[in-house]
Short mmCIF file of C-alpha atoms in Angstrom, two decimals:
data_model
loop_
_atom_site.label_atom_id
_atom_site.label_comp_id
_atom_site.label_asym_id
_atom_site.label_seq_id
_atom_site.Cartn_x
_atom_site.Cartn_y
_atom_site.Cartn_z
CA UNK A 1 1.66 46.21 37.55
CA UNK A 2 -0.13 44.72 40.75
CA UNK A 3 2.84 44.49 43.81
CA UNK A 4 3.53 41.00 44.87
CA UNK A 5 3.86 39.61 48.52
CA UNK A 6 5.40 36.83 49.03
CA UNK A 7 3.61 34.84 52.05
CA UNK A 8 5.56 32.57 53.79
CA UNK A 9 3.97 30.16 56.84
CA UNK A 10 3.94 26.61 57.17
CA UNK A 11 0.68 26.85 58.84
CA UNK A 12 -1.86 25.97 55.02
CA UNK A 13 -4.92 28.15 57.39
CA UNK A 14 -2.49 31.58 57.82
CA UNK A 15 -1.33 31.19 54.40
CA UNK A 16 -4.94 30.67 52.50
CA UNK A 17 -5.66 34.04 55.20
CA UNK A 18 -3.02 36.04 54.24
CA UNK A 19 -3.11 35.53 50.46
CA UNK A 20 -6.75 36.47 50.74
CA UNK A 21 -6.60 39.44 52.18
CA UNK A 22 -3.85 40.96 50.01
CA UNK A 23 -5.62 39.85 46.39
CA UNK A 24 -8.75 41.85 48.06
CA UNK A 25 -6.43 44.51 49.04
CA UNK A 26 -5.05 44.64 44.85
CA UNK A 27 -1.89 42.63 45.07
CA UNK A 28 -0.11 39.59 43.49
CA UNK A 29 0.42 36.89 45.65
CA UNK A 30 3.37 33.68 45.79
CA UNK A 31 2.96 31.68 48.72
CA UNK A 32 5.85 29.73 50.81
CA UNK A 33 5.90 27.20 53.88
CA UNK A 34 9.84 27.70 54.96
CA UNK A 35 12.97 29.35 54.65
CA UNK A 36 14.47 27.93 52.26
CA UNK A 37 11.54 27.94 49.67
CA UNK A 38 10.97 31.54 50.63
CA UNK A 39 15.02 32.54 49.78
CA UNK A 40 14.20 30.89 46.45
CA UNK A 41 11.01 31.98 45.32
CA UNK A 42 12.55 35.42 46.42
CA UNK A 43 15.00 35.69 44.72
CA UNK A 44 13.58 33.94 41.22
CA UNK A 45 10.24 36.37 41.92
CA UNK A 46 11.74 39.68 43.47
CA UNK A 47 8.36 40.60 45.70
CA UNK A 48 7.66 43.73 46.96
CA UNK A 49 7.30 42.37 50.31
CA UNK A 50 7.68 39.40 52.45
CA UNK A 51 5.23 38.30 55.13
CA UNK A 52 7.21 35.43 57.08
CA UNK A 53 6.43 33.28 59.99
CA UNK A 54 9.36 32.46 62.15
CA UNK A 55 8.94 28.91 63.54
CA UNK A 56 8.97 26.51 60.66
CA UNK A 57 10.75 23.23 59.34
CA UNK A 58 14.19 22.90 57.39
CA UNK A 59 14.87 26.85 57.90
CA UNK A 60 13.36 28.95 60.18
CA UNK A 61 12.67 32.74 59.51
CA UNK A 62 15.27 33.99 61.32
CA UNK A 63 18.20 31.99 58.83
CA UNK A 64 15.99 32.88 56.32
CA UNK A 65 15.68 36.43 56.51
CA UNK A 66 19.83 36.52 57.36
CA UNK A 67 20.21 34.91 53.95
CA UNK A 68 17.80 37.52 52.03
CA UNK A 69 19.90 40.42 53.31
CA UNK A 70 22.88 39.33 52.14
CA UNK A 71 21.65 39.31 48.98
CA UNK A 72 21.86 41.81 46.67
CA UNK A 73 18.36 41.13 44.54
CA UNK A 74 17.14 40.38 47.75
CA UNK A 75 18.24 42.98 50.56
CA UNK A 76 16.23 45.85 50.18
CA UNK A 77 12.84 43.84 50.23
CA UNK A 78 10.89 44.89 53.68
CA UNK A 79 10.37 41.59 55.44
CA UNK A 80 7.79 41.84 58.21
CA UNK A 81 7.51 38.81 60.70
CA UNK A 82 4.40 37.21 61.36
CA UNK A 83 4.62 35.60 64.80
CA UNK A 84 3.89 34.18 67.96
CA UNK A 85 7.08 34.43 69.36
CA UNK A 86 6.10 37.61 71.96
CA UNK A 87 8.78 38.11 74.50
CA UNK A 88 11.40 41.25 73.89
CA UNK A 89 14.43 39.94 72.48
CA UNK A 90 12.94 37.82 70.09
CA UNK A 91 11.64 41.15 69.00
CA UNK A 92 15.30 42.87 68.64
CA UNK A 93 16.64 39.65 67.51
CA UNK A 94 14.18 40.27 64.53
CA UNK A 95 14.99 43.77 63.91
CA UNK A 96 18.80 43.11 64.10
CA UNK A 97 18.21 40.42 61.31
CA UNK A 98 17.11 42.98 59.45
CA UNK A 99 13.32 42.80 59.63
CA UNK A 100 11.21 46.00 58.83
CA UNK A 101 8.37 45.12 61.07
CA UNK A 102 6.88 42.94 63.23
CA UNK A 103 3.48 41.13 63.83
CA UNK A 104 2.53 39.40 67.10
CA UNK A 105 0.57 36.06 66.22
CA UNK A 106 -3.02 35.88 66.86
CA UNK A 107 -2.66 39.04 64.43
CA UNK A 108 -5.72 41.79 63.08
CA UNK A 109 -6.51 41.21 59.46
CA UNK A 110 -7.12 45.51 59.39
CA UNK A 111 -3.38 46.06 60.81
CA UNK A 112 -1.21 43.75 58.80
CA UNK A 113 -3.05 45.39 55.91
CA UNK A 114 -2.39 48.64 56.82
CA UNK A 115 0.93 47.99 57.88
CA UNK A 116 1.87 46.27 54.37
CA UNK A 117 0.43 49.27 52.59
CA UNK A 118 2.57 51.57 54.72
CA UNK A 119 5.81 49.72 53.73
CA UNK A 120 4.60 50.02 49.85
CA UNK A 121 4.50 53.50 49.67
CA UNK A 122 7.98 53.51 51.36
CA UNK A 123 9.06 51.00 48.71
CA UNK A 124 7.50 52.97 45.78
CA UNK A 125 8.97 56.50 46.87
CA UNK A 126 12.36 54.62 47.31
CA UNK A 127 12.45 52.92 44.44
CA UNK A 128 11.14 56.19 42.22
CA UNK A 129 14.37 57.99 43.50
CA UNK A 130 16.25 55.22 42.77
CA UNK A 131 15.37 55.52 39.68
CA UNK A 132 15.56 59.01 39.28
CA UNK A 133 19.33 58.67 40.23
CA UNK A 134 19.57 56.36 37.70
CA UNK A 135 18.37 57.92 34.71
CA UNK A 136 20.34 61.35 35.64
CA UNK A 137 23.09 59.45 35.31
CA UNK A 138 22.00 57.44 32.44
CA UNK A 139 21.21 61.19 31.23
CA UNK A 140 24.93 62.28 31.16
CA UNK A 141 26.05 59.08 29.90
CA UNK A 142 24.03 58.80 27.01
CA UNK A 143 24.54 62.66 26.19
CA UNK A 144 28.54 61.72 25.67
CA UNK A 145 27.81 59.26 23.45
CA UNK A 146 26.41 61.46 21.76
CA UNK A 147 28.05 63.65 21.12
CA UNK A 148 30.93 62.00 20.86
CA UNK A 149 29.13 59.39 18.04
CA UNK A 150 27.49 62.27 15.94
CA UNK A 151 29.95 63.21 14.09
CA UNK A 152 31.53 60.55 12.50
CA UNK A 153 28.53 59.03 12.09
CA UNK A 154 27.40 61.60 9.66
CA UNK A 155 30.59 61.15 7.97
CA UNK A 156 30.52 57.60 7.39
CA UNK A 157 27.37 57.81 6.35
CA UNK A 158 27.48 59.87 4.21
CA UNK A 159 30.53 58.32 2.66
CA UNK A 160 28.83 55.37 2.21
CA UNK A 161 25.88 57.05 0.37
CA UNK A 162 28.42 58.03 -2.50
CA UNK A 163 29.99 55.14 -2.43
CA UNK A 164 26.43 53.88 -3.20
CA UNK A 165 25.03 55.65 -5.86
CA UNK A 166 28.77 55.08 -7.37
CA UNK A 167 29.13 51.89 -7.31
CA UNK A 168 28.34 49.04 -10.00
CA UNK A 169 29.97 46.51 -8.98
CA UNK A 170 27.50 44.38 -7.38
CA UNK A 171 28.87 42.90 -3.90
CA UNK A 172 30.57 45.89 -3.50
CA UNK A 173 27.15 47.95 -3.50
CA UNK A 174 25.84 45.47 -1.06
CA UNK A 175 28.53 46.17 1.26
CA UNK A 176 27.95 49.96 1.11
CA UNK A 177 23.96 49.07 1.60
CA UNK A 178 24.60 47.06 4.82
CA UNK A 179 26.73 50.14 6.60
CA UNK A 180 24.31 52.47 5.65
CA UNK A 181 21.55 50.47 7.19
CA UNK A 182 23.84 50.51 10.15
CA UNK A 183 24.40 54.17 10.12
CA UNK A 184 20.50 54.26 9.97
CA UNK A 185 19.58 52.59 13.00
CA UNK A 186 22.98 54.46 15.01
CA UNK A 187 21.37 57.43 14.05
CA UNK A 188 18.04 56.28 15.22
CA UNK A 189 19.88 55.60 18.53
CA UNK A 190 21.47 59.17 18.51
CA UNK A 191 17.68 60.24 18.16
CA UNK A 192 16.52 57.85 21.45
CA UNK A 193 18.89 60.24 22.77
CA UNK A 194 18.15 63.49 22.19
CA UNK A 195 14.17 62.61 23.09
CA UNK A 196 15.81 61.49 26.08
CA UNK A 197 17.83 64.77 27.11
CA UNK A 198 14.59 66.88 25.96
CA UNK A 199 12.00 64.78 28.14
CA UNK A 200 14.29 66.01 31.32
CA UNK A 201 13.34 69.47 30.50
CA UNK A 202 9.19 69.56 30.65
CA UNK A 203 6.75 72.04 30.11
CA UNK A 204 3.62 71.69 31.39
CA UNK A 205 0.04 73.54 30.56
CA UNK A 206 -3.70 72.45 30.21
CA UNK A 207 -4.45 70.20 27.23
CA UNK A 208 -6.44 67.26 26.37
CA UNK A 209 -5.61 63.81 26.37
CA UNK A 210 -7.66 62.90 23.55
CA UNK A 211 -5.56 64.86 21.27
CA UNK A 212 -1.98 63.69 22.02
CA UNK A 213 -3.45 59.97 22.14
CA UNK A 214 -4.82 61.04 18.37
CA UNK A 215 -1.40 62.36 17.48
CA UNK A 216 0.12 59.75 18.68
CA UNK A 217 -1.69 57.33 16.57
CA UNK A 218 -1.59 60.04 14.03
CA UNK A 219 2.41 58.78 13.66
CA UNK A 220 2.30 55.00 14.28
CA UNK A 221 -0.04 54.68 11.81
CA UNK A 222 3.07 55.12 9.18
CA UNK A 223 5.12 52.48 10.45
CA UNK A 224 2.22 49.96 9.97
CA UNK A 225 3.05 50.21 6.27
CA UNK A 226 2.02 46.99 4.80
CA UNK A 227 1.64 44.99 8.35
CA UNK A 228 -2.76 43.52 7.85
CA UNK A 229 -2.26 45.44 11.72
CA UNK A 230 -5.82 47.56 12.50
CA UNK A 231 -4.55 50.51 14.60
CA UNK A 232 -8.32 51.22 16.35
CA UNK A 233 -9.20 54.45 18.67
CA UNK A 234 -12.40 54.38 21.11
CA UNK A 235 -12.09 58.49 22.83
CA UNK A 236 -13.82 59.55 25.51
CA UNK A 237 -16.30 62.82 25.31
CA UNK A 238 -15.16 64.89 26.37
CA UNK A 239 -12.16 64.60 29.19
CA UNK A 240 -11.17 67.36 31.84
CA UNK A 241 -7.97 68.94 31.21
CA UNK A 242 -4.13 67.20 32.38
CA UNK A 243 -1.62 68.88 33.06
CA UNK A 244 0.55 68.04 30.28
CA UNK A 245 3.92 68.65 28.17
CA UNK A 246 2.10 67.48 24.81
CA UNK A 247 5.01 66.74 22.80
CA UNK A 248 6.34 64.64 26.23
CA UNK A 249 3.18 62.74 26.30
CA UNK A 250 2.98 62.29 23.04
CA UNK A 251 6.13 60.06 22.28
CA UNK A 252 5.21 58.07 25.59
CA UNK A 253 1.92 57.06 23.99
CA UNK A 254 3.77 56.73 20.31
CA UNK A 255 6.54 54.70 21.96
CA UNK A 256 4.22 52.42 23.44
CA UNK A 257 2.22 52.32 20.23
CA UNK A 258 5.53 51.65 18.21
CA UNK A 259 6.24 48.25 20.62
CA UNK A 260 3.03 46.93 20.55
CA UNK A 261 3.28 47.17 16.05
CA UNK A 262 6.73 45.57 16.93
CA UNK A 263 5.07 43.02 18.58
CA UNK A 264 2.98 41.81 16.34
CA UNK A 265 4.46 39.03 13.62
CA UNK A 266 1.30 38.99 11.51
CA UNK A 267 -1.83 40.10 10.90
CA UNK A 268 -3.28 41.86 14.93
CA UNK A 269 -5.03 44.77 16.39
CA UNK A 270 -3.63 47.53 18.40
CA UNK A 271 -6.67 49.42 20.45
CA UNK A 272 -6.17 52.88 22.02
CA UNK A 273 -8.28 54.25 24.19
CA UNK A 274 -9.08 56.94 26.49
CA UNK A 275 -11.47 56.85 29.40
CA UNK A 276 -12.30 58.21 33.44
CA UNK A 277 -11.22 55.95 35.92
CA UNK A 278 -13.48 55.76 39.39
CA UNK A 279 -11.25 57.08 41.49
CA UNK A 280 -11.27 60.61 39.40
CA UNK A 281 -7.78 59.57 37.66
CA UNK A 282 -8.00 59.25 33.37
CA UNK A 283 -6.63 56.47 31.84
CA UNK A 284 -4.95 55.63 28.18
CA UNK A 285 -4.73 52.15 27.67
CA UNK A 286 -2.93 50.74 24.43
CA UNK A 287 -4.15 46.95 23.91
CA UNK A 288 -2.65 44.49 21.00
CA UNK A 289 -3.02 41.03 20.49
CA UNK A 290 1.06 40.45 19.77
CA UNK A 291 3.62 38.00 20.94
CA UNK A 292 3.36 39.00 24.72
CA UNK A 293 5.67 38.98 27.32
CA UNK A 294 6.68 37.17 29.55
CA UNK A 295 6.02 37.36 33.64
CA UNK A 296 9.47 37.76 34.44
CA UNK A 297 10.64 39.87 31.83
CA UNK A 298 7.60 42.39 32.23
CA UNK A 299 9.65 43.67 36.07
CA UNK A 300 12.39 44.49 33.78
CA UNK A 301 11.14 46.11 30.84
CA UNK A 302 11.52 49.72 31.67
CA UNK A 303 14.77 49.49 32.58
CA UNK A 304 17.44 51.14 30.21
CA UNK A 305 18.88 48.56 27.10
CA UNK A 306 16.58 45.53 28.58
CA UNK A 307 16.89 44.19 25.26
CA UNK A 308 19.15 44.94 22.13
CA UNK A 309 16.35 46.83 20.51
CA UNK A 310 17.33 50.72 20.41
CA UNK A 311 14.18 51.41 18.69
CA UNK A 312 11.96 50.28 20.87
CA UNK A 313 12.23 48.54 23.96
CA UNK A 314 15.62 49.09 24.64
CA UNK A 315 15.17 52.57 25.23
CA UNK A 316 11.78 53.65 24.13
CA UNK A 317 9.62 52.21 27.56
CA UNK A 318 12.66 53.60 29.76
CA UNK A 319 11.50 56.91 28.23
CA UNK A 320 7.99 56.38 28.26
CA UNK A 321 7.82 55.56 32.75
CA UNK A 322 10.11 58.45 33.16
CA UNK A 323 7.43 61.03 31.08
CA UNK A 324 4.70 59.74 32.73
CA UNK A 325 6.11 59.81 35.99
CA UNK A 326 7.16 63.25 35.37
CA UNK A 327 3.48 64.24 35.01
CA UNK A 328 2.40 62.41 38.18
CA UNK A 329 1.42 59.16 36.37
CA UNK A 330 1.22 55.76 36.57
CA UNK A 331 2.12 53.28 33.91
CA UNK A 332 1.24 49.23 34.88
CA UNK A 333 1.44 46.57 32.18
CA UNK A 334 -0.46 43.67 31.50
CA UNK A 335 0.63 40.59 29.46
CA UNK A 336 0.71 37.08 28.62
CA UNK A 337 2.86 35.47 25.72
CA UNK A 338 0.66 34.68 22.60
CA UNK A 339 -2.60 36.55 24.30
CA UNK A 340 -1.55 40.60 24.02
CA UNK A 341 -0.23 42.93 25.90
CA UNK A 342 -2.70 46.19 27.89
CA UNK A 343 -0.47 48.94 28.72
CA UNK A 344 -2.07 51.40 31.31
CA UNK A 345 -1.49 54.81 31.90
CA UNK A 346 -3.24 56.40 34.85
CA UNK A 347 -2.56 60.69 34.96
CA UNK A 348 -4.64 63.25 37.08
CA UNK A 349 -6.40 66.22 35.86
CA UNK A 350 -5.21 69.19 35.94
CA UNK A 351 -6.49 71.32 39.43
CA UNK A 352 -9.05 73.53 37.82
CA UNK A 353 -10.07 70.76 35.88
CA UNK A 354 -10.83 68.78 38.93
CA UNK A 355 -12.34 71.93 40.67
CA UNK A 356 -14.57 73.34 37.60
CA UNK A 357 -16.13 69.86 37.88
CA UNK A 358 -16.97 69.60 41.38
CA UNK A 359 -19.02 72.79 40.79
CA UNK A 360 -20.50 72.09 37.57
CA UNK A 361 -21.63 69.27 40.14
#
């Protein structure tokens, strides 16, 4: 998922220049022409960084910055002030209000680009640290839930199955069947929790991404059943070894494919590919022709229990995200409602594999 930059300036030429530069650096952009609009778009769009002018109509940059830093949803978004006001007092006021940086106009495009990249790197590290702490707390919580739920669940399920087998009254039999289905759903949730506990202790060794992808596809085929879904693969030849926990990485890919299957309501196709990347990374790409995800939801899909579907996005993609991070990799999601979803996992070859290819070259 590309970082998103909010450009705030009442000068259309400045906005066009900055947006063009940000897009050329690989970022998504959104624009606002005054402070009121900036606050509203920051709250709704949650950009990764804001480039903001100071002198603007309706609400200036200082007041907009004060409001952004007072709102929980936006207070951690880094803001770089862009202004022609070069007096030291103006800069100090900007820092006091909460600006992370201050660039005086006329500015160098290369300087703005470098500072944006620097702050995005820091934000990424901060986000990962927060996610790690959140996942650790989640792990403790769900482990306790699983421990308390497992034994009563087994008793309820066992008794409901006995009632179902021995019951002759149709309505009572239907009640028992509903209880069994609910128990099975909870059992799947407990299984997900056990998966989450296991990924916290990864064991790495050199492995083949093609083998992992093929194994995940083989398991996922069992989920398709009678649905008219084509699950295809296109795997690269002789990929370099990746340092991986085979079971965990297979779980991550299986979870993505499972979501793709669930996203296809009727006839559709899922393609699992492996390929090299220009930056020497290895890519695993899973694309589907499902219902897609709207942009507002894409940025939240890795949060635990984001949906009520515990088998899928509820915990599955949270686990996937954690596994990919644990492998030192990156995961991106691109989607459009009604047109499907593409999930890209990028991993680095093991050091010995990179050295071997360099020597061979």
